[in-house]
């Protein structure tokens, strides 16, 4: 959630844009300039009634200021280790997190899984406390993570997927409509590898964007798909003993 300091910093920025000095604002509020400076100083107090008065001086309203505060708040790119441990410790909480990251509605979740409305509400509240979502009235929510959010590469969630999910995923035939499995090996320069990784990241973002667009379709016209992208400098363990010593030292 945005902090009080974020709000104060935003008001300072708005005053600068409007060309209002502390002296001019003080005159608008009927205060001394020193009182206004104390209000904006670190540790100063700014009651909501005073915020409303400042909004009027800026010819704006608190709702607009709140929107700007929310927009200014940086989104999470990853969770802490402790937060990930909390998510993966409860299978239903992890499921709820994945559904929220896919921007499923509360109604879609309870209709698709054996999770009661009371449970779903409780789990949404937990995800709010963990900073993954901002819970809103009627069990609506806003994601608090960036588009570039990812689980920690060696963290509890990815370890769970490696140990419990990957074999299940790759055991499929990948021969259904829209399915694809490719294994491509080659040698690239580090610069080209970085460029290709960026393009693959764009594919993942395209997948996520299309998911949001297709949310509008009837359930009968959609099927669940999972996209896994991975690229690393690596040699299969069973081939390593076949490498020549000179090659291995490079």
mmCIF file of C-alpha atoms in Angstrom:
data_model
loop_
_atom_site.group_PDB
_atom_site.id
_atom_site.type_symbol
_atom_site.label_atom_id
_atom_site.label_comp_id
_atom_site.label_asym_id
_atom_site.label_seq_id
_atom_site.Cartn_x
_atom_site.Cartn_y
_atom_site.Cartn_z
ATOM 1 C CA UNK A 1 0.000 0.000 0.000
ATOM 2 C CA UNK A 2 1.219 3.558 -0.701
ATOM 3 C CA UNK A 3 2.802 5.251 2.319
ATOM 4 C CA UNK A 4 2.024 8.693 3.772
ATOM 5 C CA UNK A 5 5.442 9.831 2.585
ATOM 6 C CA UNK A 6 4.482 8.862 -0.986
ATOM 7 C CA UNK A 7 1.442 11.125 -0.712
ATOM 8 C CA UNK A 8 3.511 14.008 0.694
ATOM 9 C CA UNK A 9 6.130 13.611 -2.041
ATOM 10 C CA UNK A 10 3.413 13.626 -4.691
ATOM 11 C CA UNK A 11 1.852 16.813 -3.273
ATOM 12 C CA UNK A 12 5.281 18.469 -3.324
ATOM 13 C CA UNK A 13 5.646 17.493 -6.986
ATOM 14 C CA UNK A 14 2.160 18.802 -7.792
ATOM 15 C CA UNK A 15 2.950 22.122 -6.086
ATOM 16 C CA UNK A 16 6.098 22.440 -8.193
ATOM 17 C CA UNK A 17 4.180 21.696 -11.408
ATOM 18 C CA UNK A 18 1.519 24.254 -10.456
ATOM 19 C CA UNK A 19 4.192 26.831 -9.617
ATOM 20 C CA UNK A 20 2.915 27.239 -6.048
ATOM 21 C CA UNK A 21 5.522 28.120 -3.428
ATOM 22 C CA UNK A 22 5.170 27.272 0.257
ATOM 23 C CA UNK A 23 4.489 30.980 0.892
ATOM 24 C CA UNK A 24 1.675 31.044 -1.681
ATOM 25 C CA UNK A 25 0.202 27.810 -0.347
ATOM 26 C CA UNK A 26 0.357 29.188 3.193
ATOM 27 C CA UNK A 27 -1.650 32.218 2.063
ATOM 28 C CA UNK A 28 -4.237 29.926 0.434
ATOM 29 C CA UNK A 29 -4.550 27.859 3.629
ATOM 30 C CA UNK A 30 -4.468 30.796 6.042
ATOM 31 C CA UNK A 31 -1.313 29.472 7.720
ATOM 32 C CA UNK A 32 2.179 30.764 8.276
ATOM 33 C CA UNK A 33 4.880 29.657 5.844
ATOM 34 C CA UNK A 34 6.763 28.014 8.722
ATOM 35 C CA UNK A 35 3.667 25.907 9.556
ATOM 36 C CA UNK A 36 3.453 24.707 5.948
ATOM 37 C CA UNK A 37 7.162 23.825 5.919
ATOM 38 C CA UNK A 38 6.770 21.811 9.138
ATOM 39 C CA UNK A 39 3.821 19.977 7.601
ATOM 40 C CA UNK A 40 5.935 18.912 4.621
ATOM 41 C CA UNK A 41 9.059 18.158 6.658
ATOM 42 C CA UNK A 42 10.052 14.579 7.449
ATOM 43 C CA UNK A 43 7.932 13.406 10.376
ATOM 44 C CA UNK A 44 5.476 16.266 9.939
ATOM 45 C CA UNK A 45 1.726 15.762 10.305
ATOM 46 C CA UNK A 46 -0.757 16.350 7.486
ATOM 47 C CA UNK A 47 -4.383 15.587 8.464
ATOM 48 C CA UNK A 48 -6.844 14.584 5.745
ATOM 49 C CA UNK A 49 -8.756 17.835 6.181
ATOM 50 C CA UNK A 50 -5.560 19.706 5.278
ATOM 51 C CA UNK A 51 -5.037 17.434 2.241
ATOM 52 C CA UNK A 52 -8.498 18.433 1.012
ATOM 53 C CA UNK A 53 -7.595 22.118 1.377
ATOM 54 C CA UNK A 54 -4.330 21.577 -0.521
ATOM 55 C CA UNK A 55 -6.256 19.770 -3.289
ATOM 56 C CA UNK A 56 -8.523 22.798 -3.655
ATOM 57 C CA UNK A 57 -5.470 25.051 -3.893
ATOM 58 C CA UNK A 58 -4.122 22.750 -6.624
ATOM 59 C CA UNK A 59 -7.543 22.753 -8.336
ATOM 60 C CA UNK A 60 -7.804 18.971 -8.082
ATOM 61 C CA UNK A 61 -9.567 16.513 -5.775
ATOM 62 C CA UNK A 62 -8.509 13.730 -3.429
ATOM 63 C CA UNK A 63 -9.715 11.006 -5.819
ATOM 64 C CA UNK A 64 -7.424 12.242 -8.574
ATOM 65 C CA UNK A 65 -4.544 12.569 -6.111
ATOM 66 C CA UNK A 66 -5.162 8.998 -4.923
ATOM 67 C CA UNK A 67 -4.997 7.707 -8.486
ATOM 68 C CA UNK A 68 -1.668 9.435 -8.971
ATOM 69 C CA UNK A 69 -0.352 7.994 -5.702
ATOM 70 C CA UNK A 70 -1.343 4.488 -6.814
ATOM 71 C CA UNK A 71 0.273 5.007 -10.215
ATOM 72 C CA UNK A 72 3.484 6.262 -8.593
ATOM 73 C CA UNK A 73 3.826 3.221 -6.321
ATOM 74 C CA UNK A 74 6.418 0.809 -7.794
ATOM 75 C CA UNK A 75 5.116 -2.688 -8.524
ATOM 76 C CA UNK A 76 6.852 -5.755 -7.161
ATOM 77 C CA UNK A 77 9.154 -7.663 -9.520
ATOM 78 C CA UNK A 78 9.512 -10.569 -7.091
ATOM 79 C CA UNK A 79 8.557 -11.607 -3.573
ATOM 80 C CA UNK A 80 10.875 -12.073 -0.627
ATOM 81 C CA UNK A 81 12.020 -15.559 0.322
ATOM 82 C CA UNK A 82 9.691 -15.541 3.347
ATOM 83 C CA UNK A 83 6.719 -14.486 1.218
ATOM 84 C CA UNK A 84 7.328 -17.263 -1.309
ATOM 85 C CA UNK A 85 7.608 -19.810 1.503
ATOM 86 C CA UNK A 86 4.209 -18.663 2.778
ATOM 87 C CA UNK A 87 2.635 -19.019 -0.677
ATOM 88 C CA UNK A 88 3.987 -22.490 -1.382
ATOM 89 C CA UNK A 89 3.195 -23.813 2.113
ATOM 90 C CA UNK A 90 -0.540 -24.001 1.289
ATOM 91 C CA UNK A 91 -1.592 -25.643 -1.999
ATOM 92 C CA UNK A 92 -4.829 -23.665 -2.178
ATOM 93 C CA UNK A 93 -3.034 -20.380 -1.515
ATOM 94 C CA UNK A 94 -0.573 -21.162 -4.305
ATOM 95 C CA UNK A 95 -3.485 -21.988 -6.624
ATOM 96 C CA UNK A 96 -5.182 -18.703 -5.716
ATOM 97 C CA UNK A 97 -1.934 -16.818 -6.380
ATOM 98 C CA UNK A 98 -1.591 -18.397 -9.826
ATOM 99 C CA UNK A 99 -5.236 -17.643 -10.631
ATOM 100 C CA UNK A 100 -4.794 -14.020 -9.561
ATOM 101 C CA UNK A 101 -1.617 -13.653 -11.618
ATOM 102 C CA UNK A 102 -3.730 -14.919 -14.534
ATOM 103 C CA UNK A 103 -6.371 -12.335 -13.506
ATOM 104 C CA UNK A 104 -9.208 -14.795 -12.973
ATOM 105 C CA UNK A 105 -12.263 -13.340 -11.297
ATOM 106 C CA UNK A 106 -13.394 -14.489 -7.859
ATOM 107 C CA UNK A 107 -16.425 -16.154 -9.503
ATOM 108 C CA UNK A 108 -14.256 -18.045 -12.012
ATOM 109 C CA UNK A 109 -12.045 -19.424 -9.252
ATOM 110 C CA UNK A 110 -14.829 -20.762 -7.011
ATOM 111 C CA UNK A 111 -16.667 -22.166 -10.046
ATOM 112 C CA UNK A 112 -13.569 -24.010 -11.307
ATOM 113 C CA UNK A 113 -12.035 -25.376 -8.104
ATOM 114 C CA UNK A 114 -13.186 -26.967 -4.855
ATOM 115 C CA UNK A 115 -12.648 -23.766 -2.905
ATOM 116 C CA UNK A 116 -15.552 -22.261 -0.978
ATOM 117 C CA UNK A 117 -16.355 -18.568 -1.180
ATOM 118 C CA UNK A 118 -15.241 -18.154 2.432
ATOM 119 C CA UNK A 119 -11.910 -19.871 1.708
ATOM 120 C CA UNK A 120 -11.375 -17.862 -1.456
ATOM 121 C CA UNK A 121 -12.043 -14.625 0.411
ATOM 122 C CA UNK A 122 -9.596 -15.633 3.141
ATOM 123 C CA UNK A 123 -6.908 -16.513 0.602
ATOM 124 C CA UNK A 124 -7.396 -13.236 -1.255
ATOM 125 C CA UNK A 125 -6.865 -11.435 2.053
ATOM 126 C CA UNK A 126 -3.616 -13.386 2.549
ATOM 127 C CA UNK A 127 -2.428 -12.465 -0.940
ATOM 128 C CA UNK A 128 -3.211 -8.845 -0.125
ATOM 129 C CA UNK A 129 -1.056 -9.040 3.007
ATOM 130 C CA UNK A 130 1.730 -10.646 0.960
ATOM 131 C CA UNK A 131 1.631 -7.732 -1.484
ATOM 132 C CA UNK A 132 0.631 -9.761 -4.547
ATOM 133 C CA UNK A 133 -2.764 -8.078 -4.888
ATOM 134 C CA UNK A 134 -4.642 -5.110 -3.483
ATOM 135 C CA UNK A 135 -7.982 -6.508 -2.321
ATOM 136 C CA UNK A 136 -10.995 -4.348 -3.101
ATOM 137 C CA UNK A 137 -14.708 -4.506 -2.187
ATOM 138 C CA UNK A 138 -16.799 -7.454 -3.472
ATOM 139 C CA UNK A 139 -13.648 -9.596 -3.749
ATOM 140 C CA UNK A 140 -12.277 -7.631 -6.668
ATOM 141 C CA UNK A 141 -8.554 -7.036 -6.705
ATOM 142 C CA UNK A 142 -5.718 -5.229 -8.447
ATOM 143 C CA UNK A 143 -2.383 -6.900 -9.116
ATOM 144 C CA UNK A 144 0.500 -5.349 -7.207
ATOM 145 C CA UNK A 145 3.176 -7.056 -9.292
ATOM 146 C CA UNK A 146 4.857 -5.796 -12.449
ATOM 147 C CA UNK A 147 4.464 -7.351 -15.893
ATOM 148 C CA UNK A 148 8.045 -8.531 -15.467
ATOM 149 C CA UNK A 149 7.203 -10.316 -12.178
ATOM 150 C CA UNK A 150 8.669 -13.773 -11.829
ATOM 151 C CA UNK A 151 9.122 -16.251 -9.030
ATOM 152 C CA UNK A 152 12.623 -16.331 -7.571
ATOM 153 C CA UNK A 153 14.751 -18.579 -9.861
ATOM 154 C CA UNK A 154 16.008 -20.716 -6.942
ATOM 155 C CA UNK A 155 13.133 -19.890 -4.594
ATOM 156 C CA UNK A 156 10.499 -22.091 -2.928
ATOM 157 C CA UNK A 157 7.869 -21.753 -5.682
ATOM 158 C CA UNK A 158 10.188 -22.649 -8.588
ATOM 159 C CA UNK A 159 11.675 -25.492 -6.526
ATOM 160 C CA UNK A 160 8.136 -26.786 -5.967
ATOM 161 C CA UNK A 161 7.484 -26.718 -9.711
ATOM 162 C CA UNK A 162 10.766 -28.473 -10.470
ATOM 163 C CA UNK A 163 10.089 -31.219 -7.931
ATOM 164 C CA UNK A 164 6.331 -31.680 -8.308
ATOM 165 C CA UNK A 165 5.150 -30.207 -11.592
ATOM 166 C CA UNK A 166 7.791 -30.438 -14.326
ATOM 167 C CA UNK A 167 7.615 -34.219 -14.782
ATOM 168 C CA UNK A 168 3.830 -34.061 -14.984
ATOM 169 C CA UNK A 169 4.021 -31.269 -17.559
ATOM 170 C CA UNK A 170 6.631 -32.889 -19.807
ATOM 171 C CA UNK A 171 5.037 -36.339 -19.613
ATOM 172 C CA UNK A 172 2.350 -35.131 -22.034
ATOM 173 C CA UNK A 173 2.456 -35.992 -25.726
ATOM 174 C CA UNK A 174 2.365 -32.355 -26.875
ATOM 175 C CA UNK A 175 0.356 -33.556 -29.871
ATOM 176 C CA UNK A 176 -2.919 -31.744 -29.212
ATOM 177 C CA UNK A 177 -4.357 -28.776 -31.073
ATOM 178 C CA UNK A 178 -2.080 -25.803 -30.388
ATOM 179 C CA UNK A 179 0.479 -27.941 -28.499
ATOM 180 C CA UNK A 180 4.184 -27.624 -29.235
ATOM 181 C CA UNK A 181 7.394 -29.046 -27.784
ATOM 182 C CA UNK A 182 10.755 -28.254 -29.353
ATOM 183 C CA UNK A 183 14.304 -28.889 -28.187
ATOM 184 C CA UNK A 184 16.882 -26.801 -30.029
ATOM 185 C CA UNK A 185 20.599 -26.795 -29.243
ATOM 186 C CA UNK A 186 23.236 -24.460 -30.634
ATOM 187 C CA UNK A 187 26.107 -22.117 -29.890
ATOM 188 C CA UNK A 188 25.509 -18.366 -29.684
ATOM 189 C CA UNK A 189 27.456 -15.304 -28.665
ATOM 190 C CA UNK A 190 26.457 -13.938 -25.231
ATOM 191 C CA UNK A 191 25.085 -10.789 -26.898
ATOM 192 C CA UNK A 192 22.864 -12.791 -29.249
ATOM 193 C CA UNK A 193 21.736 -15.015 -26.361
ATOM 194 C CA UNK A 194 20.609 -11.916 -24.449
ATOM 195 C CA UNK A 195 18.753 -10.620 -27.517
ATOM 196 C CA UNK A 196 17.023 -13.959 -28.032
ATOM 197 C CA UNK A 197 16.077 -14.126 -24.342
ATOM 198 C CA UNK A 198 14.464 -10.687 -24.674
ATOM 199 C CA UNK A 199 12.449 -11.886 -27.679
ATOM 200 C CA UNK A 200 11.308 -14.953 -25.752
ATOM 201 C CA UNK A 201 10.256 -12.659 -22.916
ATOM 202 C CA UNK A 202 8.129 -10.797 -25.466
ATOM 203 C CA UNK A 203 6.486 -14.090 -26.476
ATOM 204 C CA UNK A 204 5.581 -14.691 -22.827
ATOM 205 C CA UNK A 205 4.091 -11.197 -22.597
ATOM 206 C CA UNK A 206 2.113 -11.805 -25.822
ATOM 207 C CA UNK A 207 0.750 -15.015 -24.278
ATOM 208 C CA UNK A 208 -0.306 -13.159 -21.124
ATOM 209 C CA UNK A 209 -1.874 -10.329 -23.158
ATOM 210 C CA UNK A 210 -3.878 -12.772 -25.287
ATOM 211 C CA UNK A 211 -5.060 -14.525 -22.135
ATOM 212 C CA UNK A 212 -6.526 -11.241 -20.905
ATOM 213 C CA UNK A 213 -8.205 -10.551 -24.257
ATOM 214 C CA UNK A 214 -9.731 -14.040 -24.365
ATOM 215 C CA UNK A 215 -11.154 -13.616 -20.873
ATOM 216 C CA UNK A 216 -14.166 -12.083 -22.627
ATOM 217 C CA UNK A 217 -14.930 -15.310 -24.509
ATOM 218 C CA UNK A 218 -17.468 -17.858 -23.194
ATOM 219 C CA UNK A 219 -15.857 -20.636 -21.125
ATOM 220 C CA UNK A 220 -16.831 -23.225 -23.786
ATOM 221 C CA UNK A 221 -14.602 -21.446 -26.314
ATOM 222 C CA UNK A 222 -11.441 -21.533 -24.179
ATOM 223 C CA UNK A 223 -8.954 -24.211 -23.119
ATOM 224 C CA UNK A 224 -6.220 -23.963 -20.484
ATOM 225 C CA UNK A 225 -2.677 -23.778 -21.872
ATOM 226 C CA UNK A 226 0.662 -23.486 -20.100
ATOM 227 C CA UNK A 227 3.684 -21.891 -21.732
ATOM 228 C CA UNK A 228 7.147 -22.774 -20.432
ATOM 229 C CA UNK A 229 10.160 -20.880 -21.764
ATOM 230 C CA UNK A 230 13.686 -21.707 -20.779
ATOM 231 C CA UNK A 231 17.168 -21.067 -22.099
ATOM 232 C CA UNK A 232 20.503 -21.596 -20.399
ATOM 233 C CA UNK A 233 24.141 -22.325 -21.151
ATOM 234 C CA UNK A 234 24.130 -26.023 -20.318
ATOM 235 C CA UNK A 235 25.301 -29.487 -21.310
ATOM 236 C CA UNK A 236 23.278 -32.594 -20.547
ATOM 237 C CA UNK A 237 24.794 -34.350 -17.531
ATOM 238 C CA UNK A 238 25.040 -37.696 -19.339
ATOM 239 C CA UNK A 239 27.257 -36.104 -22.021
ATOM 240 C CA UNK A 240 29.673 -34.272 -19.736
ATOM 241 C CA UNK A 241 32.025 -37.219 -19.260
ATOM 242 C CA UNK A 242 32.465 -37.345 -23.054
ATOM 243 C CA UNK A 243 33.971 -33.869 -23.244
ATOM 244 C CA UNK A 244 37.685 -33.614 -23.987
ATOM 245 C CA UNK A 245 39.706 -32.105 -21.146
ATOM 246 C CA UNK A 246 40.897 -29.155 -23.264
ATOM 247 C CA UNK A 247 37.317 -28.344 -24.216
ATOM 248 C CA UNK A 248 36.174 -28.475 -20.588
ATOM 249 C CA UNK A 249 38.852 -25.982 -19.497
ATOM 250 C CA UNK A 250 37.543 -23.236 -21.817
#
